[in-house]
Coordinates of C-alpha atoms in Angstrom, one line a residue:
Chain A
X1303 CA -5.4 -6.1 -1.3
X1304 CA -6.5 -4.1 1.6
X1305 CA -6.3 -7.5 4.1
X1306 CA -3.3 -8.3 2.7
X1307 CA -1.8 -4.7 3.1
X1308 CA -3.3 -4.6 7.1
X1309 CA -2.0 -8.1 7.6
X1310 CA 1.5 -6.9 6.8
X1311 CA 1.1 -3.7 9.3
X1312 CA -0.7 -6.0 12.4
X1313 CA 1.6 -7.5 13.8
X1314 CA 3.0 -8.4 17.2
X1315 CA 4.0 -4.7 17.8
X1316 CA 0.2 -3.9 17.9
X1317 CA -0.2 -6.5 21.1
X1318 CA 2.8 -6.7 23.0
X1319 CA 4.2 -3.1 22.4
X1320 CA 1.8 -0.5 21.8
X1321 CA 0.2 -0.9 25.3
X1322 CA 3.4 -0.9 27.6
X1323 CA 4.9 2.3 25.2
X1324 CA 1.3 4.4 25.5
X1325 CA 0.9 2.9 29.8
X1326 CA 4.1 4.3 30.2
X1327 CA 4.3 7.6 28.2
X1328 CA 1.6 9.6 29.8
X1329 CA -1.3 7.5 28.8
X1330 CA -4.2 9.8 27.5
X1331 CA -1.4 12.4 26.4
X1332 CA 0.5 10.0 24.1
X1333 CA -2.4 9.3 22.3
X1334 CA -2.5 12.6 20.9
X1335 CA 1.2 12.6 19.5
X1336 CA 0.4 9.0 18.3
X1337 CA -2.3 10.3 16.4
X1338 CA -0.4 13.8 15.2
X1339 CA 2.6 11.3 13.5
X1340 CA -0.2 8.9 12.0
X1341 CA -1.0 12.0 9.9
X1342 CA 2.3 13.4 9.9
X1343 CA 4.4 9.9 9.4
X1344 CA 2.8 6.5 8.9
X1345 CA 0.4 8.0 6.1
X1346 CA 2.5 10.3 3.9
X1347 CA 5.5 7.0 4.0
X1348 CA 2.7 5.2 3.1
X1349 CA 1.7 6.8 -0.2
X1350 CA 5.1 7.2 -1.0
X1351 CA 5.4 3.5 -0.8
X1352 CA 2.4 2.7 -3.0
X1353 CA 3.3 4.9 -5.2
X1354 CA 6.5 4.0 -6.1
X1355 CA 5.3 0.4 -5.9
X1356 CA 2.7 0.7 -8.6
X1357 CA 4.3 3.1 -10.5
X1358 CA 8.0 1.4 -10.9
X1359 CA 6.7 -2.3 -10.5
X1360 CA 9.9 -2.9 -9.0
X1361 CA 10.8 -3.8 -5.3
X1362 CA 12.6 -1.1 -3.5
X1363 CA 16.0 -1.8 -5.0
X1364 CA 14.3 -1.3 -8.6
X1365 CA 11.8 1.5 -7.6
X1366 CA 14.5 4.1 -6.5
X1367 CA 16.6 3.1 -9.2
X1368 CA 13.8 3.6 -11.8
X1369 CA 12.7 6.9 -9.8
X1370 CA 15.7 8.7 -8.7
X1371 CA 18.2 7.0 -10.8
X1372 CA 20.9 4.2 -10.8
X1373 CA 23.0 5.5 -8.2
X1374 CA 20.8 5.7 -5.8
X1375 CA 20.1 1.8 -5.8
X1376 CA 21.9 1.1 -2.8
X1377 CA 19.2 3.5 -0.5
X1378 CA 16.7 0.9 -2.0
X1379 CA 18.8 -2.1 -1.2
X1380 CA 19.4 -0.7 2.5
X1381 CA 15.0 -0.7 3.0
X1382 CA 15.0 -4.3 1.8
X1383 CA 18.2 -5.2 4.0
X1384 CA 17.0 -3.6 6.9
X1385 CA 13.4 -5.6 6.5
X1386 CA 15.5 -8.7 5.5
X1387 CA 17.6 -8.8 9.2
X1388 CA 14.7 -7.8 11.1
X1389 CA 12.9 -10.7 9.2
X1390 CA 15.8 -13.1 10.4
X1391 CA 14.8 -12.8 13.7
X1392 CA 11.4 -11.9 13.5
X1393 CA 11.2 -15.9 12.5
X1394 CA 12.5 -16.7 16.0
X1395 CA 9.2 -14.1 17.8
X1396 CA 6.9 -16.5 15.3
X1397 CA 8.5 -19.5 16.5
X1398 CA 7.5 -18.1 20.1
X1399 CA 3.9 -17.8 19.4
X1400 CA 3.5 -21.0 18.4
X1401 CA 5.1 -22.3 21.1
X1402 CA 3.2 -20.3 23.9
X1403 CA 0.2 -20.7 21.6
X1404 CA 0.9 -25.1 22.0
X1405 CA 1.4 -24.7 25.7
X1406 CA -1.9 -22.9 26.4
X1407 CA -4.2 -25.6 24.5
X1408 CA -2.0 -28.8 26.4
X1409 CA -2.5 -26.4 29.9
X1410 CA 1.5 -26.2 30.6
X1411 CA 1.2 -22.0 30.7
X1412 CA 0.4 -20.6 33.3
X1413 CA 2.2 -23.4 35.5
X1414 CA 3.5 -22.7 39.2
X1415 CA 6.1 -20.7 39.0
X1416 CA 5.9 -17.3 37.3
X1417 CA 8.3 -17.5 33.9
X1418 CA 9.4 -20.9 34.5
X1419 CA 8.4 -22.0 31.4
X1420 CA 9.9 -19.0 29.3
X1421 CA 13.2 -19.4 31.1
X1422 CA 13.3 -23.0 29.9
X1423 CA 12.1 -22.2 26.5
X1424 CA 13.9 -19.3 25.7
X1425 CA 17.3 -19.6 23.9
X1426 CA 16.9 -23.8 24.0
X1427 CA 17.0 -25.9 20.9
X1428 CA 13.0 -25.5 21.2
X1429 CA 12.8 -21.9 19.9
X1430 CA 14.8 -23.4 16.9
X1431 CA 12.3 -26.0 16.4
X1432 CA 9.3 -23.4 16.8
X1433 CA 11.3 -20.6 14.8
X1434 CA 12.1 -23.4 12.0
X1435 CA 8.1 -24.4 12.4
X1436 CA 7.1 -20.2 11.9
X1437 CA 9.6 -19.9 8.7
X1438 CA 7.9 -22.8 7.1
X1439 CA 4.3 -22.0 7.4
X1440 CA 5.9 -18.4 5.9
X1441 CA 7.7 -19.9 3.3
X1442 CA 4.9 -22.0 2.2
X1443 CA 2.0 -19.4 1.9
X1444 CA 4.7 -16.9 0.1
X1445 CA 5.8 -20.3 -2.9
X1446 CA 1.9 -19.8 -3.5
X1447 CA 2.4 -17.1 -4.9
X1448 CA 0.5 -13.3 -4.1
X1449 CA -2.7 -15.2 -4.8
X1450 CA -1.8 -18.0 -1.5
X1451 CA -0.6 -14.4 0.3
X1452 CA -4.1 -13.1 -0.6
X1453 CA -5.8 -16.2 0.2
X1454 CA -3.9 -16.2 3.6
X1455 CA -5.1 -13.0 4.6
X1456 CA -8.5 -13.2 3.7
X1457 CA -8.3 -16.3 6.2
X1458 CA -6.4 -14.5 8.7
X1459 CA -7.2 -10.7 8.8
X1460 CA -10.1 -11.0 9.7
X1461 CA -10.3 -14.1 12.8
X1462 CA -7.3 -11.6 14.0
X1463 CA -9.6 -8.6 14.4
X1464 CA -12.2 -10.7 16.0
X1465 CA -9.4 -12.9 18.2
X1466 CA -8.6 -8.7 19.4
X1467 CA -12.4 -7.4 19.4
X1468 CA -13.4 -10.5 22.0
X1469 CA -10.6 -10.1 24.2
X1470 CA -10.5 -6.9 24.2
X1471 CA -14.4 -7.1 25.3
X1472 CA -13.5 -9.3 27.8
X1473 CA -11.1 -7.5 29.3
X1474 CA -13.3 -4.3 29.7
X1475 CA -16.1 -6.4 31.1
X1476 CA -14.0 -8.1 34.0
X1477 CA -14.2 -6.7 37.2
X1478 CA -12.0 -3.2 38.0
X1479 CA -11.3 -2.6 34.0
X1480 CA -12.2 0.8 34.6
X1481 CA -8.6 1.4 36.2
X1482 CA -7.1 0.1 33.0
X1483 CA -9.3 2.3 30.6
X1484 CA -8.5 5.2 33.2
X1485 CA -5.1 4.5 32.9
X1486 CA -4.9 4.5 29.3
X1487 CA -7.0 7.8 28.7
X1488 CA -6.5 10.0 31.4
X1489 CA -4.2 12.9 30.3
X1490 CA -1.3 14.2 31.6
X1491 CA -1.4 17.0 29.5
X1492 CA 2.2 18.3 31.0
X1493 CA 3.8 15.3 29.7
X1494 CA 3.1 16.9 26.1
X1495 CA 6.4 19.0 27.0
X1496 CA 8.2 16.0 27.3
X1497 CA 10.3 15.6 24.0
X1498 CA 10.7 12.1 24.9
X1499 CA 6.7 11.2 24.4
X1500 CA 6.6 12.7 20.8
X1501 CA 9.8 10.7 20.1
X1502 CA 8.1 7.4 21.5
X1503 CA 4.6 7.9 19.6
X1504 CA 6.8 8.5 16.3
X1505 CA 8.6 5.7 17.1
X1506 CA 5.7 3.5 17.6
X1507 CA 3.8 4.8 14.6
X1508 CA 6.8 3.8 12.8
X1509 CA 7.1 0.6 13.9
X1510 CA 3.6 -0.6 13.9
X1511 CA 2.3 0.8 10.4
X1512 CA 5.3 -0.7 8.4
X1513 CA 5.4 2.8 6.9
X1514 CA 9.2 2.7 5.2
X1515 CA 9.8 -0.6 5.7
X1516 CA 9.1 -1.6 1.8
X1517 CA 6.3 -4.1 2.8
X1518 CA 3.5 -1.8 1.5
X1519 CA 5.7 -0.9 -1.7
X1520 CA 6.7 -4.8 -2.4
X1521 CA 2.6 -5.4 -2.6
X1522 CA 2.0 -2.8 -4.1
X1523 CA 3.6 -3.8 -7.4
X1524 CA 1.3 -6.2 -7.8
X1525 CA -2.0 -3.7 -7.3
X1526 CA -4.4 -3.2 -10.6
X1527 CA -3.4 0.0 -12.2
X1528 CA -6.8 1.0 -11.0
X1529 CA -6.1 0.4 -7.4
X1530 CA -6.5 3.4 -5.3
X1531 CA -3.6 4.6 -3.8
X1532 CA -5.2 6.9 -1.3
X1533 CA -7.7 5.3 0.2
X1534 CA -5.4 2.2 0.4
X1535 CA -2.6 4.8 2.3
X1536 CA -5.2 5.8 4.5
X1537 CA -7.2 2.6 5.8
X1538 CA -3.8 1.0 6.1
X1539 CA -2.7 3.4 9.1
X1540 CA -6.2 3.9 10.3
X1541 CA -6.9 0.1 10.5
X1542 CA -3.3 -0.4 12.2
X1543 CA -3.6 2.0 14.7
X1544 CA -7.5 0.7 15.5
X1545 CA -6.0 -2.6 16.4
X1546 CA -3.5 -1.5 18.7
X1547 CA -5.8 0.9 20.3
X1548 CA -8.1 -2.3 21.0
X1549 CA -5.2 -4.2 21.8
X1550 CA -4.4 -1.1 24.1
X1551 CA -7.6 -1.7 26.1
X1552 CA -7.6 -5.2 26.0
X1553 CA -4.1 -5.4 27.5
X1554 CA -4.5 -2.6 30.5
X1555 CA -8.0 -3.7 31.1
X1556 CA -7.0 -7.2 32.2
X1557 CA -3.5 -6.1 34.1
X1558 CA -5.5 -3.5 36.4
X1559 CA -8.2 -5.8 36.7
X1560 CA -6.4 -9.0 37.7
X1561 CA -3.4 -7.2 39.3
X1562 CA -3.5 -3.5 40.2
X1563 CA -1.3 -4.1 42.5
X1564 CA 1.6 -5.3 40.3
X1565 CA 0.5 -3.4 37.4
X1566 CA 3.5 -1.2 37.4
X1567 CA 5.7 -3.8 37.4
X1568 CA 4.1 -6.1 34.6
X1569 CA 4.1 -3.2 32.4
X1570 CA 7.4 -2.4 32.7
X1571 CA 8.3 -6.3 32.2
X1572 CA 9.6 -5.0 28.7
X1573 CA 7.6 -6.9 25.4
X1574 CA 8.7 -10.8 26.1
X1575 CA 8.0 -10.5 29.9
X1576 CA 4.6 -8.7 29.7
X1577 CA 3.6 -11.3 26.9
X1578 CA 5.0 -14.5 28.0
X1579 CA 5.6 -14.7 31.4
X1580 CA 2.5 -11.9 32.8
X1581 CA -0.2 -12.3 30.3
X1582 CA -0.2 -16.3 30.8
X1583 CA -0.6 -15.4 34.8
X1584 CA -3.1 -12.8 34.2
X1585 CA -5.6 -15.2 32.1
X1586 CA -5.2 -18.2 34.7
X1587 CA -6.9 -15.9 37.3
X1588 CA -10.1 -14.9 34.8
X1589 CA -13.4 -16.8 34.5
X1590 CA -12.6 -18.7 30.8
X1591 CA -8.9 -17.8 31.8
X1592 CA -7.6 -21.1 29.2
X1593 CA -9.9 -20.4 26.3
X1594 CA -9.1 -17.2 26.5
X1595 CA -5.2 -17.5 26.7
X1596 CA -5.4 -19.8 24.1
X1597 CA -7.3 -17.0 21.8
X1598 CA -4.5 -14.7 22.9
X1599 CA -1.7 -16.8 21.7
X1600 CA -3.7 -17.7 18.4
X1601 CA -4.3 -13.8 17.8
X1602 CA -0.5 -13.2 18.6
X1603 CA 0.3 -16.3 16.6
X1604 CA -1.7 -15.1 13.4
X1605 CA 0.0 -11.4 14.0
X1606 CA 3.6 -12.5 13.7
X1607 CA 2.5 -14.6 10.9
X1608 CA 0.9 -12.3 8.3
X1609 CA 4.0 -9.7 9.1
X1610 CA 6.7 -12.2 9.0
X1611 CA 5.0 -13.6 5.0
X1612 CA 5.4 -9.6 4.0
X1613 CA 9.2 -10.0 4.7
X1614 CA 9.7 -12.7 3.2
X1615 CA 7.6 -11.4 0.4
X1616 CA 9.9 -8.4 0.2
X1617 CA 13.3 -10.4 0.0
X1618 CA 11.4 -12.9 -2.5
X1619 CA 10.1 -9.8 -4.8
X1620 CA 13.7 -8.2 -4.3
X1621 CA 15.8 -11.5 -5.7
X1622 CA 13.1 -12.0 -8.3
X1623 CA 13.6 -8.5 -9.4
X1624 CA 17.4 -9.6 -9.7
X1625 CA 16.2 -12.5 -12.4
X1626 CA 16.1 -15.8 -9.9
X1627 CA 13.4 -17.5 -10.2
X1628 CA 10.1 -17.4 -7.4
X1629 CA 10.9 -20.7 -6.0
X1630 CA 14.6 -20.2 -6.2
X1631 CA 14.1 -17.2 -4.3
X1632 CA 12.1 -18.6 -1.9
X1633 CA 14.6 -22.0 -1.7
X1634 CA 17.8 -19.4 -0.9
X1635 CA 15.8 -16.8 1.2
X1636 CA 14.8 -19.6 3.6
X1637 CA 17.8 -21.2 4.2
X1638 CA 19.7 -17.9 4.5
X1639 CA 16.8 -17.2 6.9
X1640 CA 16.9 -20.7 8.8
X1641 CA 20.6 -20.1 9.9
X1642 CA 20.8 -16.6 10.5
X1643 CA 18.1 -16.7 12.6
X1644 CA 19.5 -19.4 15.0
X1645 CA 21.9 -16.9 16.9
X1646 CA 18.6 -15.2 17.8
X1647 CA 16.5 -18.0 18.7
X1648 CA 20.1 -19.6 21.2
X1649 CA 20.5 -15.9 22.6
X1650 CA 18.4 -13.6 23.9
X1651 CA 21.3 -10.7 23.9
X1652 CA 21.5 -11.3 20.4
X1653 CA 18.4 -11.2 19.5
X1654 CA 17.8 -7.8 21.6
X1655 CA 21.2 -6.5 19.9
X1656 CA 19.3 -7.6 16.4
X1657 CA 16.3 -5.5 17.1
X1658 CA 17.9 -2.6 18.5
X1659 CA 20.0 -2.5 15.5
X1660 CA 17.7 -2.8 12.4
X1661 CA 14.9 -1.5 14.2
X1662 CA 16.4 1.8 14.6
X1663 CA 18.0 1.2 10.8
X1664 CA 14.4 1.8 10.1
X1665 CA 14.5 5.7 11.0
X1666 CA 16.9 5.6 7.9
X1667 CA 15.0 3.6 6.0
X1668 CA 12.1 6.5 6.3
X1669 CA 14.6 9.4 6.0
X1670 CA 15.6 7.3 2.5
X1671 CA 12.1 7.2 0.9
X1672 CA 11.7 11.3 1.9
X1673 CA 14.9 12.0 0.5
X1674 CA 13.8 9.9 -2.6
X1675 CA 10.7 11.6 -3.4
X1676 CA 12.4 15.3 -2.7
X1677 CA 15.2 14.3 -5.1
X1678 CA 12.2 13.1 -8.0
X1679 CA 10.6 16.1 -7.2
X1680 CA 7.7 16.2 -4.3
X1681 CA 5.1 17.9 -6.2
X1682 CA 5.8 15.9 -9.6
X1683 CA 5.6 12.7 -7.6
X1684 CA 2.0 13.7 -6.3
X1685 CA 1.0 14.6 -9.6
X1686 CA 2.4 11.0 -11.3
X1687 CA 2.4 8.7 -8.6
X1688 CA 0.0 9.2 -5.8
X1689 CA -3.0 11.2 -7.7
X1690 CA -2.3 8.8 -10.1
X1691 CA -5.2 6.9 -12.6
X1692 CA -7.6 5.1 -10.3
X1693 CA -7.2 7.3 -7.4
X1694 CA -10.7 8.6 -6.8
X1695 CA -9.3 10.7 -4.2
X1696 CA -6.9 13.3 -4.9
X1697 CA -4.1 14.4 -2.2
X1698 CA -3.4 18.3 -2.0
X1699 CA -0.3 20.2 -1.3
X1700 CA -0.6 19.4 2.4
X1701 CA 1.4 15.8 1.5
X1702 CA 4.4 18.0 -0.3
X1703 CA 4.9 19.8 3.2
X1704 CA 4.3 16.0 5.5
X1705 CA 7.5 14.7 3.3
X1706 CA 9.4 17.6 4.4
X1707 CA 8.7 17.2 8.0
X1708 CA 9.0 12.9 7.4
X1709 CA 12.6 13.8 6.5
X1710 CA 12.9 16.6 9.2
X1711 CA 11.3 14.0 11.7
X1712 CA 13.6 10.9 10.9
X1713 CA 16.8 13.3 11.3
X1714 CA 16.3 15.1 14.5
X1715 CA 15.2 11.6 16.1
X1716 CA 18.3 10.0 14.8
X1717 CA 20.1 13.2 16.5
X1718 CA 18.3 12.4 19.4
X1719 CA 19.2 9.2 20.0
X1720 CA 22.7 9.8 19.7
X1721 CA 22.9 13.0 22.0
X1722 CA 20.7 10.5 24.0
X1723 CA 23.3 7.5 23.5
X1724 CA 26.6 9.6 23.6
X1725 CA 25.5 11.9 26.8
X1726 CA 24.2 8.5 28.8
X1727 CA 27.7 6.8 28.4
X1728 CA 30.3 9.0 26.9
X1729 CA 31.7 8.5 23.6
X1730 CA 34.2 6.1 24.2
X1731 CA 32.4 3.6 26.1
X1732 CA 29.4 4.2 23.7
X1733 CA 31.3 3.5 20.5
X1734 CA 32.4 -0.5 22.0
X1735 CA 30.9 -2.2 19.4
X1736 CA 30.8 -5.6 20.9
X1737 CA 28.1 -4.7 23.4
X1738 CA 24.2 -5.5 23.3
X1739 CA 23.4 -2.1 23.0
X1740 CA 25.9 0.5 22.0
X1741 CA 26.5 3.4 19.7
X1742 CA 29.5 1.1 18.4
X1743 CA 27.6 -1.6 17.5
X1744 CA 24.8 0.2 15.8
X1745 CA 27.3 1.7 13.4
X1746 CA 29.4 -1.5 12.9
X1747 CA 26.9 -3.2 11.2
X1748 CA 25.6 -0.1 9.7
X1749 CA 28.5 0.9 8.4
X1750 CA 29.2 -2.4 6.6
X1751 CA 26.3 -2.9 5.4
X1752 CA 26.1 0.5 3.8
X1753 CA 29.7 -0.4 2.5
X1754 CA 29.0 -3.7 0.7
X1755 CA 25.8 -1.3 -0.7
X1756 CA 27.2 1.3 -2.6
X1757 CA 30.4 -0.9 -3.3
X1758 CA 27.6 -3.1 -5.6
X1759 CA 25.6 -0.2 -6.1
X1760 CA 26.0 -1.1 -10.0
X1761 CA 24.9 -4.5 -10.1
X1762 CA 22.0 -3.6 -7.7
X1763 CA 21.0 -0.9 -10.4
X1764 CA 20.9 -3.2 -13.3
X1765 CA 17.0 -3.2 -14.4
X1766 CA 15.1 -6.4 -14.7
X1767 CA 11.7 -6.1 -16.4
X1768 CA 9.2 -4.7 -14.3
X1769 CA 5.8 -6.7 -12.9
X1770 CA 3.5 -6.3 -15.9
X1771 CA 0.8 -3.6 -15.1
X1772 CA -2.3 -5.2 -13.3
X1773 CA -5.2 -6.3 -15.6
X1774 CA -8.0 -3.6 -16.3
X1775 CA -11.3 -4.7 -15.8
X1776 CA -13.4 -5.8 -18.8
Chain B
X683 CA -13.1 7.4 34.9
X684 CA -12.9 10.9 35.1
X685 CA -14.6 13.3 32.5
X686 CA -11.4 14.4 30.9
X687 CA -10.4 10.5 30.9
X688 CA -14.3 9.8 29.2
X689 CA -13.4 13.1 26.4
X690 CA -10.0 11.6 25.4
X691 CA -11.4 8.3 24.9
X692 CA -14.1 9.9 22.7
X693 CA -11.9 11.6 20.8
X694 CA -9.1 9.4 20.3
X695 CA -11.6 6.0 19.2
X696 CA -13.6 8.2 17.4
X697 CA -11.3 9.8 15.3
X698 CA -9.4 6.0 14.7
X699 CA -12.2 4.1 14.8
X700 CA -14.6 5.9 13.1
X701 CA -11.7 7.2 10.7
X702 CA -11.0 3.8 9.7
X703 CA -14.5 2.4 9.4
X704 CA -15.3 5.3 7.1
X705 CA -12.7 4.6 5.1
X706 CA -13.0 0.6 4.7
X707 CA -16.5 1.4 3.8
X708 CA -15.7 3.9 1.7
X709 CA -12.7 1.6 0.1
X710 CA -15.4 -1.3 -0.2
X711 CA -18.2 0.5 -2.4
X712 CA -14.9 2.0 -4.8
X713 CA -13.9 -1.5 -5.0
X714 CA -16.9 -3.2 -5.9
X715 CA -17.5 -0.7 -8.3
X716 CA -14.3 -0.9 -10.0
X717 CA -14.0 -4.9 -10.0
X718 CA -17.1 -5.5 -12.3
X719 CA -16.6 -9.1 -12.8
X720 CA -12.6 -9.2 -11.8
X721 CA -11.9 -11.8 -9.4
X722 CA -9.3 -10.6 -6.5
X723 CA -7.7 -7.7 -6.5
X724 CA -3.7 -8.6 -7.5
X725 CA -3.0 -10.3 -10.3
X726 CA -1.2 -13.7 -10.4
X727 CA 2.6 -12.5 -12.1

């Protein structure tokens, strides 16, 4: 359960964005925020999530109607559409990987020309191809059933970690990586002031532990009654955050070693030019530089992978709830998956508008589950569903006040962003909703999905029988 | 590397690192001891 839990949270986030978000947020003085909102974010969303997995053995749409009643349904139904979209297109990042991990065993990456390669890749009928190729191996290992998802991660989880552990030895072993490590851990402890850095490392924890996503709570309806819910909560955002500090090192380390010169410019290259168009350069001019870009790939590769089966695990476990059958699920989830993930993998705007827009829809995703448990009652849910049977390790009082601040947390960033969004543009030009990135179109699609929500708020609500309890040992 | 660079990186893998090795041990004896003679830890719905 626990590889199966970390393969959900590991995924490309850990490679591509933790180390351009810590490299440019003051370094050694992000790392402390990053590790304040582990405690004070990923964790506490975390227990909520295996709690209300095991306890309702429901998927989110059936969990907060079973915990906070039936018309709250649709804040359920929002976590698993939220996950579903970002699923869409996170087919079409899968599809990459395989691609760039192809063209480093056949030697076409690096090639002459600096993002030559990307720039004829990217948006062609290719990524289709490659995103169609990621969505099958998904679909496959998720119409084994949680056994093949088990089975997958006990396979996977663990070459990933040691795909990151020898690269990221590599890296610090290569000539100059010092400037890298330096880079990454010197503090700038005036940057702390800097509301923006304790916005990012939130941000960061939330995307990269999958803490309110539903992942965690969609496997963990399928955990033995006996299953500790604690320890599970804990080695989930503990292991996360250990790869991408790894990745972290093993990222800097070979920019400042390679190319000191240009590292400021290859950091800020955003997460698809640091990954495919740098990092291919950057291992053509190391000793090994082809076996280990094609490691890279293969780690990146197996990232996506084990994240994008937890989505698709989520929207199987969410229509199952509903009373289609598994493979009917799986039939209708990958074909709905297949062609609303082709606008992604023709356009790159699209695909950024995509991920700007459900990736933020995760802040409410958190602020959902917080507002869940409060509603249920935060100490009653401790006492019934996180110190529950089979937790050796009981959570104090400290967890009723971190769901306070997890709902506190998710609204002042949303009222950030749009002070942020509004003050950058102005309200009118901010609210056009046909733009890549605009206040407008943020709440379009919001706003209708939220609509079509509540509007079937009473068919989301009707109950299906839960996942039987898990078997006891003998 | 400076010395407040060396202290951050100390504290910050340690703390992670350390936090999560702890706990996967600690995760790994509790499982063993609960599985006596399971096999897996989900169960096939």
């Amino acid at each position: 359960m626990l590889l199966v839990m970390l393969g959900m949270a590991v995924g490309t986030g850990n490679i591509w964005r933790f180390p351009r978000i810590a490299a440019t947020n003051g370094g050694g003085a992000f790392l402390v925020p990053w590790v304040v909102f582990l405690l004070a974010w990923s964790v506490p969303l975390l227990l909520v999530e295996f709690g209300m997995g095991k306890g309702a053995r429901r998927g989110p749409v059936g969990a907060f109607a079973e915990l906070v009643g039936d018309g709250w349904a649709w804040m359920g139904g929002w976590v698993v559409l939220c996950a579903t979209f970002i699923m869409f297109y996170y087919t079409v990042v899968t599809g990459w990987c395989v691609r760039y991990f192809w063209a480093s065993l056949v030697g076409e990456i690096p090639g002459a020309e600096p993002g030559a390669v990307w720039a004829a890749y990217a948006g062609s009928g290719w990524a289709v191809l490659t995103m169609a190729i990621g969505l099958a191996i998904g679909l496959w290992v998720v119409a084994r059933g949680i056994s093949g998802i088990e089975a997958a991660a006990r396979l996977l989880m663990p070459v990933l970690i040691l795909l990151v552990v020898v690269l990221a030895v590599r890296a610090v072993t290569l000539p100059g990586a010092e400037r890298g490590l330096a880079f990454l851990f010197t503090p700038d402890w005036s940057a702390l002031s800097n509301s923006r850095i304790w916005l990012e490392a939130l941000t960061q924890n939330a995307w990269d532990t999958g803490a309110g996503w539903g992942l965690a709570l969609a496997y963990a309806t399928y955990a033995r009654a006996r299953e500790d819910t604690t320890i599970n909560a804990f080695v989930l955002g503990f292991g996360n955050n250990s790869i991408s500090l790894l990745a972290g090192i093993m990222v800097l380390c070979t920019v400042f070693s390679i190319r000191p010169e240009a590292s400021a410019e290859i950091v800020g290259a955003g997460n698809n030019g640091l990954t495919f168009i740098w990092m291919p350069q950057l291992f053509a001019a190391m000793p090994g530089g082809r076996f280990f870009m094609g490691l890279f790939f293969l780690a990146l590769f197996f990232a996506a992978l084990t994240s994008l089966i937890s989505m698709i695990e989520l929207g199987t476990r969410t229509l199952v709830d509903r009373g289609i059958s598994r493979s009917r699920a799986i039939v209708l989830l990958g074909g709905a998956a297949f062609v609303l993930g082709i606008p992604s993998a023709l356009s790159l705007p699209f695909f950024t508008n995509q991920d700007s827009v459900w990736g933020v829809g995760l802040m409410l995703s958190g602020l959902f589950f917080g507002i869940a448990v409060l509603r249920y009652g935060v100490d009653r849910f401790r006492t019934r569903f996180v110190n529950s049977e089979g937790s050796d390790f009981a959570i104090g009082r400290w967890w009723n006040l971190a769901i306070v601040l997890v709902v506190v947390e998710a609204l002042v960033l949303l009222a950030w962003w749009l002070s942020q969004t509004i003050g950058a543009e102005g309200l009118v030009a901010a609210l056009d909703p046909f733009r890549e990135w605009s206040l407008g179109t943020f709440l379009l699609q919001w706003g209708v999905a939220l609509a079509l929500l509540l509007l079937f708020n009473r068919r989301l609500s009707r109950r299906t029988p839960p996942v039987e309890a898990a078997e006891e040992p003998a | 590397m400076t010395a407040a660079a060396w202290t951050t990186f100390a504290v910050v893998a340690g703390f992670v690192w350390g936090g999560f090795l702890l706990l996967l041990v600690v995760a790994m004896r509790k499982e063993r001891g609960k599985r006596d003679g399971e096999t897996g830890s989900v169960r096939v719905p």
